Coordinates of C-alpha atoms and ligand atoms in Angstrom, one line a residue:
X5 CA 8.7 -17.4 -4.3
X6 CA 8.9 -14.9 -6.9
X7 CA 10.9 -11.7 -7.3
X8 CA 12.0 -9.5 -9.7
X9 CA 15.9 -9.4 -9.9
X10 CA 17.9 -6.6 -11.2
X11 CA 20.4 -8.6 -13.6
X12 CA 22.4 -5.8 -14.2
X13 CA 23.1 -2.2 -14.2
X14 CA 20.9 -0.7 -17.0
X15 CA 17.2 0.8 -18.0
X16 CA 14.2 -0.3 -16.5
X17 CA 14.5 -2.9 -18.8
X18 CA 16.7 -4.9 -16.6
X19 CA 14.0 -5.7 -14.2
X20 CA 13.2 -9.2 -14.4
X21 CA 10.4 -11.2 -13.1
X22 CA 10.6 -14.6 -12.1
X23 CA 10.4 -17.5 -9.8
X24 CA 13.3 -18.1 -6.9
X25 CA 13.5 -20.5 -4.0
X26 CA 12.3 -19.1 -0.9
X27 CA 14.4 -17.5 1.1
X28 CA 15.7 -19.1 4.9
X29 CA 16.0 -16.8 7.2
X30 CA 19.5 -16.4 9.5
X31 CA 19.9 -15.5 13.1
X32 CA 18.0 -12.7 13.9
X33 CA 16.2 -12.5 10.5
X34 CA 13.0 -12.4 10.0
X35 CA 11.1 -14.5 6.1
X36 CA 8.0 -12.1 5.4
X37 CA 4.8 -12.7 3.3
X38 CA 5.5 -9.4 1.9
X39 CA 2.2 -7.9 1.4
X40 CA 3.4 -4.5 -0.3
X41 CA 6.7 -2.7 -1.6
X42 CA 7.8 0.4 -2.1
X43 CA 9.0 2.3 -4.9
X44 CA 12.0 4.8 -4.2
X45 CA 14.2 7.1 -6.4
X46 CA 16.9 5.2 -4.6
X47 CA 15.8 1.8 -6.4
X48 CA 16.5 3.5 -9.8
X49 CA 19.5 4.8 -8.5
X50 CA 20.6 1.4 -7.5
X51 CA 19.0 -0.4 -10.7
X52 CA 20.9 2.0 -13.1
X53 CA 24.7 1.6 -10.9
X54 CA 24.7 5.0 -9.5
X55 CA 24.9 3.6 -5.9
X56 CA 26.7 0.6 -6.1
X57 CA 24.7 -2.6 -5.8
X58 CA 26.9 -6.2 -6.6
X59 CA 24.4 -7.3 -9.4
X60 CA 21.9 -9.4 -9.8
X61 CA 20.2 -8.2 -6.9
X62 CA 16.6 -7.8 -5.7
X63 CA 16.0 -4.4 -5.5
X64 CA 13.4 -2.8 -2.7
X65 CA 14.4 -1.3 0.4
X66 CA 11.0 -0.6 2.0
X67 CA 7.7 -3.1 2.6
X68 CA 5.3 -4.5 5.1
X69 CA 4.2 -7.9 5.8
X70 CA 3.4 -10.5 8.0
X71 CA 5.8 -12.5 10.0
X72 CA 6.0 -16.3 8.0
X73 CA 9.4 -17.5 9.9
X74 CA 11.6 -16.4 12.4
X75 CA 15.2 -17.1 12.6
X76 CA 17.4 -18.2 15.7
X77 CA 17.6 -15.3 18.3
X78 CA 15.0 -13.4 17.5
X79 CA 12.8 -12.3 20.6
X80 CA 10.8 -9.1 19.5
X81 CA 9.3 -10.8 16.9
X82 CA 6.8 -13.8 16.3
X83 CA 4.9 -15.5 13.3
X84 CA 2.3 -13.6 12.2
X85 CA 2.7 -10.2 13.2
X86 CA 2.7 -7.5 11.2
X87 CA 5.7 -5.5 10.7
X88 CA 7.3 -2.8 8.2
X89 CA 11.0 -2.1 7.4
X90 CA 12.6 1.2 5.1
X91 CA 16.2 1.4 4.3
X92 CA 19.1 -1.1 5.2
X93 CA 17.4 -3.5 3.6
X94 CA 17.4 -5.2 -0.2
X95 CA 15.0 -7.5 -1.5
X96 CA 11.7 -6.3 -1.1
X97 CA 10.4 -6.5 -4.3
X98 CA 9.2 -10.4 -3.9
X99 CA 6.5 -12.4 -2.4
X100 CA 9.2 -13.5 0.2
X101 CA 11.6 -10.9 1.8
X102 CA 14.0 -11.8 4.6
X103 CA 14.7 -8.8 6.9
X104 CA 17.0 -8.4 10.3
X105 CA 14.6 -8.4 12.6
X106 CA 16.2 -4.8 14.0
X107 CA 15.1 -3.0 10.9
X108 CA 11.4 -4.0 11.6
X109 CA 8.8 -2.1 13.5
X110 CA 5.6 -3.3 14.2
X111 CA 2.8 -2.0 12.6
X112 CA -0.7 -1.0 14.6
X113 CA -3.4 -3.2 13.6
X114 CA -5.8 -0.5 12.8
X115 CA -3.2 0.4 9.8
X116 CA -3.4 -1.2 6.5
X117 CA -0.6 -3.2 5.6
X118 CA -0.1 -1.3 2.2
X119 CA -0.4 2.1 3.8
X120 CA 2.4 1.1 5.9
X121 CA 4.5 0.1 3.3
X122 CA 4.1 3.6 2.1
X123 CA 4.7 5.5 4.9
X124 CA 7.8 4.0 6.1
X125 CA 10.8 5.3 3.7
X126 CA 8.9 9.3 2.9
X127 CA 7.0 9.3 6.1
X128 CA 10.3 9.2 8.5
X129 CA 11.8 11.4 5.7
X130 CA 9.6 13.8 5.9
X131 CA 10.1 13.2 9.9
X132 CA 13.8 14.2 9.9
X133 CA 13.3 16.7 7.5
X134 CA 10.9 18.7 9.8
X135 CA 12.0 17.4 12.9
X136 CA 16.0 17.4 13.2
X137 CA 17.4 18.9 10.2
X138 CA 15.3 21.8 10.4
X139 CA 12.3 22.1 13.3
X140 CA 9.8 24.0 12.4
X141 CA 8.0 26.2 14.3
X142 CA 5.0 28.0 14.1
X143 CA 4.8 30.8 11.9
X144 CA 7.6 29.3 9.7
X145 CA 6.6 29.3 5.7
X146 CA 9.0 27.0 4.2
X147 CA 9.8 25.8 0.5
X148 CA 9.0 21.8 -0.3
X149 CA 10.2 21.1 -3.7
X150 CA 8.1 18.3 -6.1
X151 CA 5.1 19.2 -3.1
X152 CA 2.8 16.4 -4.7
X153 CA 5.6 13.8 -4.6
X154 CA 5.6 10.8 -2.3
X155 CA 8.1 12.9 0.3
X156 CA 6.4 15.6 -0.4
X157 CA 2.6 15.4 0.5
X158 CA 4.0 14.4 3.7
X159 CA 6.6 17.2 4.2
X160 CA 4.3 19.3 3.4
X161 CA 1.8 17.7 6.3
X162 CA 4.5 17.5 8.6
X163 CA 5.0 21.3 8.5
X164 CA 1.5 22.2 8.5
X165 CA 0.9 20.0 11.8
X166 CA 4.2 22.0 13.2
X167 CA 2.6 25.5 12.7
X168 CA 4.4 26.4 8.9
X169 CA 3.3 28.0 6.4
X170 CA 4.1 25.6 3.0
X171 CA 5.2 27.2 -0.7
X172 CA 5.3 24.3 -2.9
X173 CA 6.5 23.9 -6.4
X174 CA 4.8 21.5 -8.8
X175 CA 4.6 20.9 -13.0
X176 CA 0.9 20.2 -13.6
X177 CA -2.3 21.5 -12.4
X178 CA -2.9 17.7 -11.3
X179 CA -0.1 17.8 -9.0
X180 CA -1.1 21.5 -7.8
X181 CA -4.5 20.4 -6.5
X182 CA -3.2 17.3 -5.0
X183 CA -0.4 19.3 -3.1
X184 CA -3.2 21.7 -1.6
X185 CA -5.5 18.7 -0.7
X186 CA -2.3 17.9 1.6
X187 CA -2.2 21.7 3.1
X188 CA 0.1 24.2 1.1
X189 CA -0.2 27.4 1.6
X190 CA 0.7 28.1 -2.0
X191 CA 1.7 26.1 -5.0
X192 CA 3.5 27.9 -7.5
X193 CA 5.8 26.3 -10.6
X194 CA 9.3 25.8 -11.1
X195 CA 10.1 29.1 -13.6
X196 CA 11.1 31.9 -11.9
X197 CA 10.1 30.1 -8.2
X198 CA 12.8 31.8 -6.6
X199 CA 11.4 35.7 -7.3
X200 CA 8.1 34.1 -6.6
X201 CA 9.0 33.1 -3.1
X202 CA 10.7 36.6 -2.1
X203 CA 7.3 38.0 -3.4
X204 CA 5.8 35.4 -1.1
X205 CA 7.7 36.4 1.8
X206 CA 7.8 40.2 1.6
X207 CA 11.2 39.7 -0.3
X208 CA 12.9 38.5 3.2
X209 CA 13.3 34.3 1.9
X210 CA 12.6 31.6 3.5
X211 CA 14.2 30.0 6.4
X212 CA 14.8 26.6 5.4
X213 CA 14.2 24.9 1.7
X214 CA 13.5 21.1 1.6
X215 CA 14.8 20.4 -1.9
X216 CA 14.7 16.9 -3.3
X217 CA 15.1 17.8 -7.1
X218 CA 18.2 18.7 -7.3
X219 CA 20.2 19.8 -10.4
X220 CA 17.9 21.5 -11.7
X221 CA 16.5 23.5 -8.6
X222 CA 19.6 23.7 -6.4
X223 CA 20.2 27.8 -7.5
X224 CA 16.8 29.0 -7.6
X225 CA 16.7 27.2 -4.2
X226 CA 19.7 29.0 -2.1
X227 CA 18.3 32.1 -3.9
X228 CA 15.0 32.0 -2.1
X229 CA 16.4 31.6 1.5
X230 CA 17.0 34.3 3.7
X231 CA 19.9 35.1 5.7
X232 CA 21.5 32.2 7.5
X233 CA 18.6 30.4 6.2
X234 CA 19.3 26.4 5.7
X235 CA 19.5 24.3 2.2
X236 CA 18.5 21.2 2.9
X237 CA 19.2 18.8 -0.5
X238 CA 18.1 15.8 0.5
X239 CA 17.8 14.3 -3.0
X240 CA 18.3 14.6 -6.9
X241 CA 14.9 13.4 -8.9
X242 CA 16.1 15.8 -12.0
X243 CA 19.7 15.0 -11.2
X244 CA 22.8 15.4 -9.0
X245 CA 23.5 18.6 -8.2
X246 CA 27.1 20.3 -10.2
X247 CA 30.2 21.1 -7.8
X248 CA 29.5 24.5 -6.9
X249 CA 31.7 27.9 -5.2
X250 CA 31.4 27.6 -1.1
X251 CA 31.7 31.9 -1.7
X252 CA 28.1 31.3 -2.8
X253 CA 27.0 30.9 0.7
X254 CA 28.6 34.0 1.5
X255 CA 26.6 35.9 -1.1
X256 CA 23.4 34.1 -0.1
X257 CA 24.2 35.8 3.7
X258 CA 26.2 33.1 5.5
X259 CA 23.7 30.3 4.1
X260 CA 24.4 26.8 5.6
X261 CA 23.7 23.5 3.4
X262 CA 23.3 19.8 4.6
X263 CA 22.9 16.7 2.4
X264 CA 21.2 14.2 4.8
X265 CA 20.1 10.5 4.1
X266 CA 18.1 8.2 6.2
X267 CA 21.0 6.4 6.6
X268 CA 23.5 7.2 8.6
X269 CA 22.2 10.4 9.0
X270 CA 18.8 10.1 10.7
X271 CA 18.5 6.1 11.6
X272 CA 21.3 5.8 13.7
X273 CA 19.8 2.8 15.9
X274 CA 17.1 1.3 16.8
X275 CA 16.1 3.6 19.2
X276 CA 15.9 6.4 16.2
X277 CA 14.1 4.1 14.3
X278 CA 11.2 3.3 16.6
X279 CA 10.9 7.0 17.0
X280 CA 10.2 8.0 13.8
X281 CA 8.4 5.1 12.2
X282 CA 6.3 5.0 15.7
X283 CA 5.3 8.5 14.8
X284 CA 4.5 8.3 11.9
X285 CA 2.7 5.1 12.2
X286 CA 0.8 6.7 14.7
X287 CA -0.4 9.8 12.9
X288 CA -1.8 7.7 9.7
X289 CA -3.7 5.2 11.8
X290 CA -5.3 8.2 13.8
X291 CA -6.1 10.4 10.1
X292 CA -3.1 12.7 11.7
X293 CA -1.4 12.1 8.3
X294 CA -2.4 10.9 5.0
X295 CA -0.9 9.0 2.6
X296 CA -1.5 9.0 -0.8
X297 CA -0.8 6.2 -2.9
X298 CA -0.8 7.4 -6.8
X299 CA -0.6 3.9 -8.2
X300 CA -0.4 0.3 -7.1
X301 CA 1.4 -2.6 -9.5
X302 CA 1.6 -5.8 -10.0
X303 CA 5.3 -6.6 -8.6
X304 CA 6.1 -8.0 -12.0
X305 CA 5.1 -5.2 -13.7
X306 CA 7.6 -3.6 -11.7
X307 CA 9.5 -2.1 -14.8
X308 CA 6.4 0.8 -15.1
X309 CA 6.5 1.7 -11.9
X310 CA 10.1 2.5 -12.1
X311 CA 9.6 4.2 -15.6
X312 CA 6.5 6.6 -14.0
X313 CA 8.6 7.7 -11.1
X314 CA 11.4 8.2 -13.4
X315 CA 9.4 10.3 -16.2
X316 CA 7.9 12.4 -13.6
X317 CA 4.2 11.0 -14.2
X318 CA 3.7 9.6 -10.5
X319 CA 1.7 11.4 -7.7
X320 CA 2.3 10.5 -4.2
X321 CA 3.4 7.1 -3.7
X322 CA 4.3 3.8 -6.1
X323 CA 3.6 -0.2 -4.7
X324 CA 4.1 -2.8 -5.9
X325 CA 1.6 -5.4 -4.8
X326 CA 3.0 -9.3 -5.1
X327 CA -0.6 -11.1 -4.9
X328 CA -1.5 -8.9 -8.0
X329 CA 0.9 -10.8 -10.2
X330 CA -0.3 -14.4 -9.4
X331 CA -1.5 -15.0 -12.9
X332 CA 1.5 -13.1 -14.2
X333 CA 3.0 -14.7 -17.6
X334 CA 6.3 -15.8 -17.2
Ligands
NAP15 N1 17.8 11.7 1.6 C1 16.8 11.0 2.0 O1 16.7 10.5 3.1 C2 15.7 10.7 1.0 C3 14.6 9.8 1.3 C4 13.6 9.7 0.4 C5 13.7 10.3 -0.9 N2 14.8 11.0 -1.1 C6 15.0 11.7 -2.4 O2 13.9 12.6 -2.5 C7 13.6 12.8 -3.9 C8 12.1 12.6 -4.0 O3 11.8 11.3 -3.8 P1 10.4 10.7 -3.8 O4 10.5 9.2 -3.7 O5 9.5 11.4 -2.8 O6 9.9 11.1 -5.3 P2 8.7 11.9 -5.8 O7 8.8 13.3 -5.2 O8 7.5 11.2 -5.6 O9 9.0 12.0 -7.3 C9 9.9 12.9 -7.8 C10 9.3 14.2 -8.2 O10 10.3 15.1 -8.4 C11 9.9 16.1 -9.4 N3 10.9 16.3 -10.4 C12 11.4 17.5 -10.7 N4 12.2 17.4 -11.8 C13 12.3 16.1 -12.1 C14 13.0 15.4 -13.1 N5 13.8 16.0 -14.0 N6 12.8 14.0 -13.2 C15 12.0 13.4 -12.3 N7 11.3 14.1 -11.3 C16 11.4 15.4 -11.2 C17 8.6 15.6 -10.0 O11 7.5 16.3 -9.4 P3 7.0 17.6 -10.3 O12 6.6 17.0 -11.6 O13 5.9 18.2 -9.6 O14 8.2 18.5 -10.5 C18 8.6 14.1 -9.5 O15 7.2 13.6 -9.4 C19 14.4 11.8 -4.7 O16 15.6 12.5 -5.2 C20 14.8 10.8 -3.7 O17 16.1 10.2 -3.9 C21 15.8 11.2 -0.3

């Protein structure tokens, strides 16, 4: 098979392509024919040694594929079905991917392999996010952060199809069109967002901010909620966010903040799993929710996709497609 391998903590430029023996999968593992991966901020963070990763490693924690092998004590699963997998996973980015069969899901056959590969990791996301962190309910308007990113188109779907009303911040005028093709209310720009959104809101706030930026939008962020109001940080694309004074909830009115992951936070089993990626399979094979895939790659030409999503240039979601690189040069 071939993969690209991470060979150690570094720049994009430690993304290596090349050719591996094919993985055997274990009891209750399941060897895909990996038809699509996807490309996460938490690949960088694991490429560059923030999160810890024993190098060299594979890197990819979301895909879907079809079912080449099964391993002893498996029973949900059989060769040749089609199946997906986000988080709790490494090794995605290869032709061959070996996955415990309880971080699969099966995927509908009316839903295109590749669009399930990019729904799974920002699509139950943006399912937690609207569904458990914060629910929202109608008549909500809520602020999604980077609202023509991969989490974000879908956020900002997930709260229109609850009843909310969406402010979105974006950098281009690119990025603003595509986040109103996916339903916000308004699209506004990072400078000065936080006076925009109490103009926005007949100077009350907002109830809840979904804010995967970070660093550099944490502030403006607990400024634009309103009393009690919820900051949810679920990520840092411009950069972890400084240590900051608790007394600043207290000025904000008794403002609560949560930092929640996939995992442990909102995949606790099985059972949570098959929930969320069952939704949100659901709603793209019926048109419920779109996904937007910004650009597909050759997976050994995985080095750009990691540099676009790093340098801001991407729009809704990054693959990498493995049967695109069958001519690759070594
Ligand atoms: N906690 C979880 O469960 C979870 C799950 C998935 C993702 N995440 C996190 O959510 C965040 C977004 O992930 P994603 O995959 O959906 O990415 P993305 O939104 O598709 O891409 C990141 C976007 O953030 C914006 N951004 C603002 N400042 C930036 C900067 N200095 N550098 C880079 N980007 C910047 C950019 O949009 P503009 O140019 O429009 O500003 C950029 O396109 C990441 O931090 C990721 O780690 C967390």
């Amino acid at each position: 098979m071939y993969a690209i391998t991470a060979v150690e903590a570094g720049g994009s430029e430690v993304l290596k392509y090349g050719q591996h023996p094919d993985p055997v999968p274990g009891a209750g593992e399941l060897l895909i024919d990996v038809a699509a991966a996807g490309v996460n901020f938490i690949d960088i963070y694991q490429r560059e040694g923030r999160y810890a990763v024993d190098v060299p490693f594979v890197p990819g924690r979301e895909g879907a594929g079809v079912v080449a092998e099964v391993g002893a004590d498996v029973t949900d699963f059989e060769v040749g079905d089609r199946v997906a997998w986000a988080s709790g996973v490494l090794g995605s980015y290869a032709t061959k991917a070996v996955i415990p069969a309880a971080r699969a899901v099966p995927v509908p056959g009316s839903t295109d392999l590749e669009i399930a590969a990019a729904a799974m990791v920002q699509g139950m996301t943006a399912h937690y996010l609207t569904h458990s962190t914060y629910q929202v309910r109608p008549g909500d308007t809520v602020l999604v952060h980077a609202a023509a990113g991969g989490t974000g188109l879908l956020l900002t779907q997930m709260v229109r199809m609850l009843g909310g009303r969406v402010i979105g911040t974006v950098s281009s005028l690119e990025k603003e069109q595509r986040a109103r093709q996916a339903g916000a209310n308004e699209v506004i720009r990072y400078e000065g967002f936080a006076k925009a959104v109490r103009d926005l809101t007949n100077g009350e706030g907002v109830p809840v901010v979904y804010d995967g930026v970070g660093r550099a939008t944490f502030d403006g962020s607990l400024a634009s909620l309103r009393t009690r109001g919820l900051m949810v940080l679920y990520g840092g694309a411009s950069g972890p966010v400084e240590p900051f004074d608790p007394m600043r909830l207290l000025e904000g009115g008794g403002l609560f903040l949560t930092r929640p992951t996939l995992i442990p936070s909102y995949l606790t089993n099985r059972q949570e799993l098959l929930w969320r990626a069952g939704d949100v399979l659901r709603w793209v094979s019926s048109g419920k929710l779109r996904v937007h895939i910004g650009r597909r790659y050759p997976l050994a030409d995985a080095r750009t996709a990691h540099e676009d999503l790093e340098h801001r240039r991407s729009v809704g979601k990054l693959l990498l497609i493995p049967e695109q690189s069958e001519n690759w040069c070594l």
